[in-house]
Short mmCIF file of C-alpha atoms and ligand atoms in Angstrom, two decimals:
data_model
loop_
_atom_site.label_atom_id
_atom_site.label_comp_id
_atom_site.label_asym_id
_atom_site.label_seq_id
_atom_site.Cartn_x
_atom_site.Cartn_y
_atom_site.Cartn_z
CA MET A 28 15.55 11.96 -4.63
CA LEU A 29 16.37 9.46 -2.10
CA THR A 30 15.86 5.85 -2.96
CA THR A 31 15.74 2.44 -0.89
CA THR A 32 14.32 -0.76 -1.95
CA LEU A 33 14.10 -3.84 0.27
CA ALA A 34 14.58 -7.38 -0.40
CA ALA A 35 12.08 -9.85 -2.01
CA PRO A 36 10.67 -12.56 -0.19
CA SER A 37 11.80 -16.54 -0.85
CA LEU A 38 10.87 -18.67 -4.07
CA SER A 39 9.51 -21.53 -1.72
CA GLU A 40 6.26 -19.76 -1.31
CA LEU A 41 5.51 -19.81 -4.77
CA ALA A 42 5.94 -23.60 -4.90
CA GLN A 43 3.79 -24.00 -1.87
CA ASP A 44 1.22 -22.00 -3.33
CA VAL A 45 1.19 -23.77 -6.58
CA ARG A 46 1.01 -27.21 -4.70
CA ALA A 47 -1.83 -26.18 -2.76
CA GLY A 48 -3.88 -24.70 -5.52
CA LEU A 49 -3.17 -27.46 -8.08
CA SER A 50 -3.82 -30.33 -5.73
CA LYS A 51 -7.29 -28.88 -4.68
CA PRO A 52 -10.19 -31.48 -5.34
CA GLY A 53 -12.80 -30.00 -7.75
CA GLN A 54 -11.42 -26.57 -9.20
CA LYS A 55 -7.97 -26.11 -9.64
CA GLU A 56 -6.56 -22.74 -8.96
CA LEU A 57 -3.43 -20.45 -8.91
CA PRO A 58 -3.23 -17.39 -7.08
CA CYS A 59 -3.25 -14.21 -9.54
CA ARG A 60 -0.57 -12.49 -7.20
CA TYR A 61 1.67 -14.70 -9.35
CA PHE A 62 1.11 -12.59 -12.88
CA TYR A 63 3.61 -10.46 -12.21
CA ASP A 64 7.12 -11.63 -12.94
CA GLU A 65 9.20 -9.13 -15.38
CA ILE A 66 7.14 -10.65 -18.18
CA GLY A 67 3.64 -10.17 -16.67
CA SER A 68 4.20 -6.99 -15.29
CA ALA A 69 5.36 -5.69 -18.69
CA LEU A 70 2.13 -7.47 -20.27
CA PHE A 71 0.11 -5.82 -17.65
CA GLU A 72 1.42 -2.71 -18.69
CA VAL A 73 0.24 -3.28 -22.44
CA ILE A 74 -3.27 -4.17 -21.07
CA THR A 75 -3.31 -0.73 -19.43
CA HIS A 76 -3.08 0.71 -22.73
CA LEU A 77 -5.77 -1.57 -24.58
CA PRO A 78 -8.68 0.53 -26.03
CA GLU A 79 -10.94 -2.31 -24.53
CA TYR A 80 -9.61 -1.96 -20.82
CA GLY A 81 -10.64 1.25 -19.40
CA LEU A 82 -9.99 0.64 -15.75
CA SER A 83 -6.39 2.27 -15.78
CA ARG A 84 -7.54 5.28 -18.04
CA ALA A 85 -10.08 6.10 -15.89
CA GLY A 86 -8.10 5.97 -12.50
CA GLU A 87 -5.67 8.31 -14.48
CA ARG A 88 -8.26 10.57 -15.55
CA LEU A 89 -9.89 10.98 -11.96
CA LEU A 90 -6.50 11.57 -10.52
CA ARG A 91 -5.58 14.12 -12.76
CA LYS A 92 -8.91 15.76 -12.47
CA HIS A 93 -9.03 15.72 -8.80
CA ALA A 94 -5.50 15.75 -7.36
CA SER A 95 -5.90 19.21 -6.18
CA ALA A 96 -9.34 18.74 -4.19
CA LEU A 97 -7.98 15.20 -2.76
CA ALA A 98 -4.99 16.93 -1.77
CA SER A 99 -6.92 19.81 0.23
CA ARG A 100 -9.02 17.39 2.20
CA LEU A 101 -5.66 15.83 3.33
CA PRO A 102 -4.29 17.13 6.42
CA ALA A 103 -0.90 17.81 5.08
CA PRO A 104 -0.05 14.12 4.35
CA ALA A 105 3.79 13.40 4.75
CA VAL A 106 3.66 10.08 4.53
CA VAL A 107 2.11 8.30 1.31
CA ALA A 108 1.74 4.41 1.50
CA GLU A 109 1.02 2.41 -1.84
CA LEU A 110 -0.61 -1.12 -2.03
CA GLY A 111 0.77 -2.53 -5.36
CA CYS A 112 2.09 0.54 -7.14
CA GLY A 113 2.76 -0.82 -10.77
CA SER A 114 4.54 1.37 -12.81
CA GLY A 115 3.44 4.34 -10.70
CA LYS A 116 2.52 6.28 -13.87
CA ASN A 117 -1.29 7.28 -12.56
CA THR A 118 0.14 7.71 -8.81
CA ARG A 119 2.65 10.60 -10.12
CA TRP A 120 -0.63 12.77 -10.87
CA LEU A 121 -1.23 12.78 -7.31
CA LEU A 122 2.44 13.02 -5.82
CA GLU A 123 3.20 16.04 -8.20
CA THR A 124 0.48 17.64 -6.60
CA LEU A 125 1.29 16.83 -3.15
CA VAL A 126 4.99 17.65 -3.26
CA GLN A 127 4.14 21.27 -4.59
CA ASN A 128 3.64 22.32 -0.92
CA ARG A 129 5.07 19.48 1.49
CA PRO A 130 7.89 17.36 1.31
CA VAL A 131 6.51 13.57 0.63
CA THR A 132 7.79 10.25 1.73
CA TYR A 133 6.37 7.72 -0.83
CA CYS A 134 6.47 4.00 0.42
CA PRO A 135 5.18 1.66 -2.64
CA ILE A 136 4.57 -1.82 -1.27
CA GLU A 137 4.77 -4.12 -4.07
CA ILE A 138 5.69 -7.93 -4.59
CA SER A 139 7.21 -7.43 -8.15
CA GLY A 140 10.78 -6.26 -8.27
CA ALA A 141 10.26 -5.32 -11.68
CA ALA A 142 7.19 -3.07 -11.01
CA LEU A 143 8.93 -1.44 -8.18
CA ALA A 144 12.05 -0.41 -10.40
CA ALA A 145 9.61 1.11 -12.93
CA CYS A 146 7.91 3.00 -10.34
CA LYS A 147 11.10 4.26 -8.81
CA ARG A 148 12.16 5.32 -12.48
CA GLN A 149 8.59 7.13 -12.87
CA MET A 150 9.47 9.27 -9.85
CA ASP A 151 13.15 10.13 -10.33
CA ASP A 152 12.79 13.61 -10.87
CA LEU A 153 10.53 14.74 -7.85
CA ASP A 154 12.86 16.59 -6.02
CA SER A 155 10.91 16.94 -2.79
CA LEU A 156 9.94 12.99 -2.77
CA THR A 157 11.74 10.40 -0.80
CA PHE A 158 11.06 7.06 -2.31
CA LEU A 159 11.29 3.90 0.04
CA GLY A 160 9.96 1.05 -1.95
CA PHE A 161 9.15 -2.20 0.08
CA GLU A 162 9.20 -5.72 -2.25
CA ARG A 163 6.73 -7.12 0.07
CA GLU A 164 3.37 -8.63 0.51
CA TYR A 165 0.77 -5.78 1.09
CA LEU A 166 0.19 -5.94 4.94
CA GLU A 167 3.32 -7.07 5.79
CA GLY A 168 4.89 -3.95 3.98
CA LEU A 169 2.06 -1.90 5.42
CA ALA A 170 3.07 -3.03 8.85
CA GLU A 171 6.86 -1.88 8.34
CA VAL A 172 5.59 1.46 7.06
CA ALA A 173 3.08 1.94 10.15
CA ALA A 174 6.06 0.90 12.50
CA PHE A 175 8.36 3.96 11.33
CA ARG A 176 6.05 6.64 10.23
CA PRO A 177 6.06 9.60 12.66
CA THR A 178 2.51 9.44 14.49
CA HIS A 179 2.02 13.33 14.11
CA GLU A 180 2.51 13.00 10.24
CA PRO A 181 -0.82 11.60 8.80
CA LEU A 182 -0.57 8.61 6.42
CA LEU A 183 -2.23 8.42 3.12
CA VAL A 184 -2.69 4.62 1.96
CA LEU A 185 -3.22 4.29 -1.63
CA PHE A 186 -5.12 1.13 -2.98
CA LEU A 187 -5.63 1.90 -6.50
CA GLY A 188 -6.15 0.43 -9.90
CA SER A 189 -9.29 -1.90 -8.48
CA THR A 190 -6.96 -4.50 -7.45
CA ILE A 191 -9.59 -4.67 -4.32
CA GLY A 192 -11.95 -6.48 -7.07
CA ASN A 193 -9.21 -9.48 -7.16
CA PHE A 194 -10.14 -10.47 -3.28
CA SER A 195 -13.55 -11.94 -2.97
CA ARG A 196 -16.18 -9.60 -1.41
CA SER A 197 -15.55 -10.90 2.22
CA GLU A 198 -11.93 -11.22 1.65
CA GLY A 199 -11.92 -7.79 0.72
CA VAL A 200 -13.54 -6.33 3.76
CA GLN A 201 -11.48 -8.50 6.06
CA PHE A 202 -8.23 -6.89 4.07
CA LEU A 203 -9.49 -3.67 4.55
CA LYS A 204 -10.14 -4.33 8.33
CA GLN A 205 -6.36 -5.17 8.39
CA VAL A 206 -5.46 -2.16 6.44
CA ARG A 207 -7.35 0.21 9.03
CA ARG A 208 -5.15 -1.58 12.11
CA ASN A 209 -2.14 -0.53 10.57
CA MET A 210 -3.47 3.17 10.67
CA ILE A 211 -4.73 5.56 12.97
CA PRO A 212 -7.41 8.23 13.41
CA GLY A 213 -6.77 11.01 11.13
CA ASP A 214 -4.91 8.71 8.40
CA SER A 215 -6.75 8.00 5.19
CA LEU A 216 -7.30 5.30 2.58
CA LEU A 217 -7.89 6.28 -1.05
CA LEU A 218 -9.78 3.30 -2.58
CA ALA A 219 -10.21 2.48 -6.35
CA ALA A 220 -12.89 0.44 -7.49
CA ASP A 221 -14.31 -0.94 -10.84
CA LEU A 222 -18.23 -0.47 -11.28
CA GLU A 223 -20.61 -2.84 -12.84
CA LYS A 224 -21.13 -2.20 -16.40
CA PRO A 225 -22.55 -4.19 -19.54
CA VAL A 226 -21.26 -7.72 -19.47
CA ARG A 227 -20.24 -7.37 -23.41
CA GLN A 228 -18.12 -4.47 -22.26
CA LEU A 229 -16.29 -6.43 -19.34
CA LEU A 230 -15.86 -9.44 -21.50
CA LEU A 231 -13.98 -7.60 -24.04
CA ALA A 232 -12.01 -6.00 -21.28
CA TYR A 233 -10.48 -9.34 -19.99
CA ASP A 234 -10.53 -11.07 -23.68
CA ASP A 235 -9.20 -8.40 -25.94
CA PRO A 236 -8.82 -9.42 -29.40
CA ARG A 237 -5.28 -8.79 -29.65
CA GLY A 238 -4.61 -11.51 -27.25
CA VAL A 239 -2.52 -9.53 -24.75
CA THR A 240 -4.72 -10.73 -21.84
CA ALA A 241 -4.51 -13.94 -22.86
CA ALA A 242 -0.64 -13.84 -23.16
CA PHE A 243 -0.77 -12.44 -19.51
CA ASN A 244 -3.00 -15.20 -18.38
CA VAL A 245 -0.73 -18.17 -20.05
CA ASN A 246 2.59 -16.50 -18.95
CA LEU A 247 1.60 -17.49 -15.45
CA LEU A 248 2.37 -20.92 -16.59
CA ALA A 249 5.46 -20.15 -18.60
CA ARG A 250 6.23 -18.74 -15.18
CA LEU A 251 6.04 -22.16 -13.46
CA ASN A 252 8.03 -23.55 -16.35
CA ARG A 253 10.82 -21.13 -15.89
CA GLU A 254 10.97 -20.95 -12.15
CA LEU A 255 9.52 -24.50 -10.94
CA GLU A 256 10.95 -26.72 -13.97
CA ALA A 257 7.27 -27.35 -14.83
CA ASP A 258 6.51 -28.84 -18.25
CA PHE A 259 3.17 -26.93 -19.22
CA ARG A 260 2.73 -27.21 -22.96
CA LEU A 261 1.36 -23.49 -23.47
CA ASP A 262 -0.20 -24.60 -26.75
CA LEU A 263 -2.78 -26.86 -24.67
CA PHE A 264 -4.06 -24.30 -22.87
CA ARG A 265 -6.45 -21.63 -23.74
CA HIS A 266 -7.24 -18.14 -22.30
CA VAL A 267 -10.98 -18.09 -21.31
CA ALA A 268 -12.92 -14.92 -19.40
CA ARG A 269 -16.18 -15.56 -18.00
CA TYR A 270 -18.81 -13.16 -16.08
CA SER A 271 -20.51 -14.60 -13.15
CA ARG A 272 -23.76 -12.81 -12.72
CA GLU A 273 -24.28 -14.30 -9.42
CA GLU A 274 -21.07 -13.20 -7.96
CA ARG A 275 -21.03 -9.94 -10.26
CA ARG A 276 -17.43 -10.73 -11.10
CA ILE A 277 -15.03 -11.59 -14.26
CA GLU A 278 -13.37 -14.83 -13.69
CA MET A 279 -10.37 -15.84 -15.65
CA HIS A 280 -9.21 -19.14 -16.37
CA LEU A 281 -6.92 -21.44 -18.41
CA LEU A 282 -8.78 -24.22 -20.07
CA SER A 283 -6.69 -27.54 -21.01
CA THR A 284 -7.70 -28.42 -24.69
CA ALA A 285 -6.48 -32.10 -24.10
CA GLU A 286 -6.19 -34.83 -21.51
CA GLN A 287 -2.62 -34.29 -20.27
CA THR A 288 -0.31 -34.83 -17.14
CA VAL A 289 1.98 -31.77 -16.10
CA THR A 290 4.76 -32.52 -13.95
CA ILE A 291 6.07 -29.62 -11.52
CA PRO A 292 9.17 -30.85 -10.00
CA GLY A 293 9.96 -27.44 -8.01
CA ALA A 294 6.69 -27.98 -6.28
CA GLY A 295 6.96 -31.72 -6.06
CA LEU A 296 3.63 -32.39 -8.12
CA ALA A 297 2.19 -34.00 -11.01
CA VAL A 298 -1.11 -32.76 -12.16
CA ALA A 299 -3.63 -34.59 -14.26
CA LEU A 300 -5.64 -32.58 -16.41
CA LYS A 301 -8.95 -33.68 -18.12
CA GLN A 302 -9.89 -31.97 -21.69
CA GLY A 303 -11.98 -29.00 -20.88
CA GLU A 304 -10.87 -28.68 -17.29
CA THR A 305 -9.94 -25.02 -16.17
CA ILE A 306 -7.17 -23.57 -13.81
CA TRP A 307 -9.15 -20.90 -12.24
CA THR A 308 -6.55 -17.69 -12.17
CA GLU A 309 -8.13 -14.38 -11.29
CA SER A 310 -11.35 -12.98 -10.45
CA SER A 311 -12.23 -9.14 -10.67
CA HIS A 312 -15.15 -8.14 -9.03
CA LYS A 313 -17.05 -5.16 -9.91
CA TYR A 314 -18.93 -3.00 -7.38
CA ASN A 315 -21.68 -0.38 -7.19
CA LEU A 316 -21.57 3.03 -5.20
CA PRO A 317 -23.52 2.13 -1.94
CA GLU A 318 -21.68 -1.02 -1.42
CA ILE A 319 -18.28 0.53 -1.53
CA LEU A 320 -19.85 2.89 1.32
CA ARG A 321 -20.86 -0.30 3.03
CA MET A 322 -17.64 -1.73 2.98
CA ALA A 323 -15.90 1.62 4.25
CA HIS A 324 -17.98 1.50 7.32
CA GLN A 325 -17.65 -2.25 8.05
CA SER A 326 -13.86 -1.91 8.00
CA GLY A 327 -13.82 0.95 10.31
CA PHE A 328 -13.56 4.19 7.97
CA ARG A 329 -15.92 7.08 7.13
CA CYS A 330 -16.13 8.14 3.64
CA ASP A 331 -15.10 11.75 3.15
CA GLY A 332 -15.29 12.06 -0.84
CA GLN A 333 -16.31 9.94 -3.98
CA TRP A 334 -15.28 10.67 -7.49
CA VAL A 335 -16.71 8.58 -10.32
CA ASP A 336 -15.28 8.88 -14.03
CA GLU A 337 -17.80 9.75 -16.63
CA GLU A 338 -16.23 7.76 -19.35
CA TRP A 339 -15.76 4.29 -17.57
CA PRO A 340 -17.59 3.51 -14.52
CA PHE A 341 -14.76 3.39 -11.92
CA ALA A 342 -14.94 5.12 -8.47
CA HIS A 343 -12.04 6.62 -6.27
CA THR A 344 -13.58 6.75 -2.53
CA LEU A 345 -11.57 8.93 0.37
CA MET A 346 -11.95 7.37 3.38
CA ALA A 347 -10.77 8.41 6.91
CA ALA A 348 -9.64 6.18 9.67
CA GLU A 349 -12.21 6.72 12.67
C1 AVI B 414 -4.68 -5.62 -11.26
N1 AVI B 414 -6.03 -6.02 -11.57
C2 AVI B 414 -7.00 -4.97 -10.84
C3 AVI B 414 -6.54 -6.22 -12.88
C4 AVI B 414 -8.13 -6.69 -13.19
O1 AVI B 414 -8.51 -5.91 -13.84
O2 AVI B 414 -8.36 -7.46 -12.22
C5 AVI B 414 -5.58 -7.54 -13.46
C6 AVI B 414 -6.05 -7.88 -14.74
N2 AVI B 414 -6.55 -9.20 -15.20
C7 AVI B 414 -6.64 -8.94 -16.73
N3 AVI B 414 -6.62 -8.01 -17.03
C8 AVI B 414 -6.14 -7.02 -15.92
#
């Protein structure tokens, strides 16, 4: 297996985003993409095994069950790009099937170097696979893949795990449009989206009784302590998961249990928090099938297939670039 990994972006971007999010008037925010340092990626991996968090297992079941059907609908893809590969465990089911009858260049695009390294290990023994990893933002990495891929070899872009749900609905469509701009007719996108389900089930998925999701959320503050010399007292924050019926999304927050001031020298910032005030760290939007098809059309794709898991409502939609 051939392997290359391209370098990470600078730290100052983290400082700028933290400064912008925590000095916002009204609701303070931190971008969820900063969850995934080495510890956060390891905690997320544990989350994917929690009985309450059914998303990852649903995605895995769909890929295991439909990999051959999917492969047969694809015009011999030789280049597979993945937006956010995580450990690569689920993707392996599909790649294993694809490499059976063609050589594949696999280009995972991932901002977490730790996740990219884990994904590389996951694919190590696939002989007909060339692994070309990009430690980049999704669109930046995809533009690089688009620039080097031979145009006669169709490109398959994977956006799995329902990461689309971490965008707002309108940002999600804007994002898919930008993905589409890096593709040409004949290319395809496999999009995973978590579907609406009972609120109680969703709240448990994002606030598990073992406290792993809480640790994942609080690690974001620990990361700022480590990387920006912040002095967040982790014992003064509590993980909160809420469901917004209006927006049809889970929101994760970190609630300050005391009035306090936190200093973040690396971002040149001191933040005053009231007791009960929250920092909003993540949204996970939940979808229905017609709206996924609408999103596909709005962003320049035709739907070529859709698979829904029987145990945990979750959909994979194969979209062809028109
Ligand atoms: C990566 N992303 C799709 C996960 C989600 O479900 O929104 C991240 C996550 N947050 C809490 N648990 C898992």
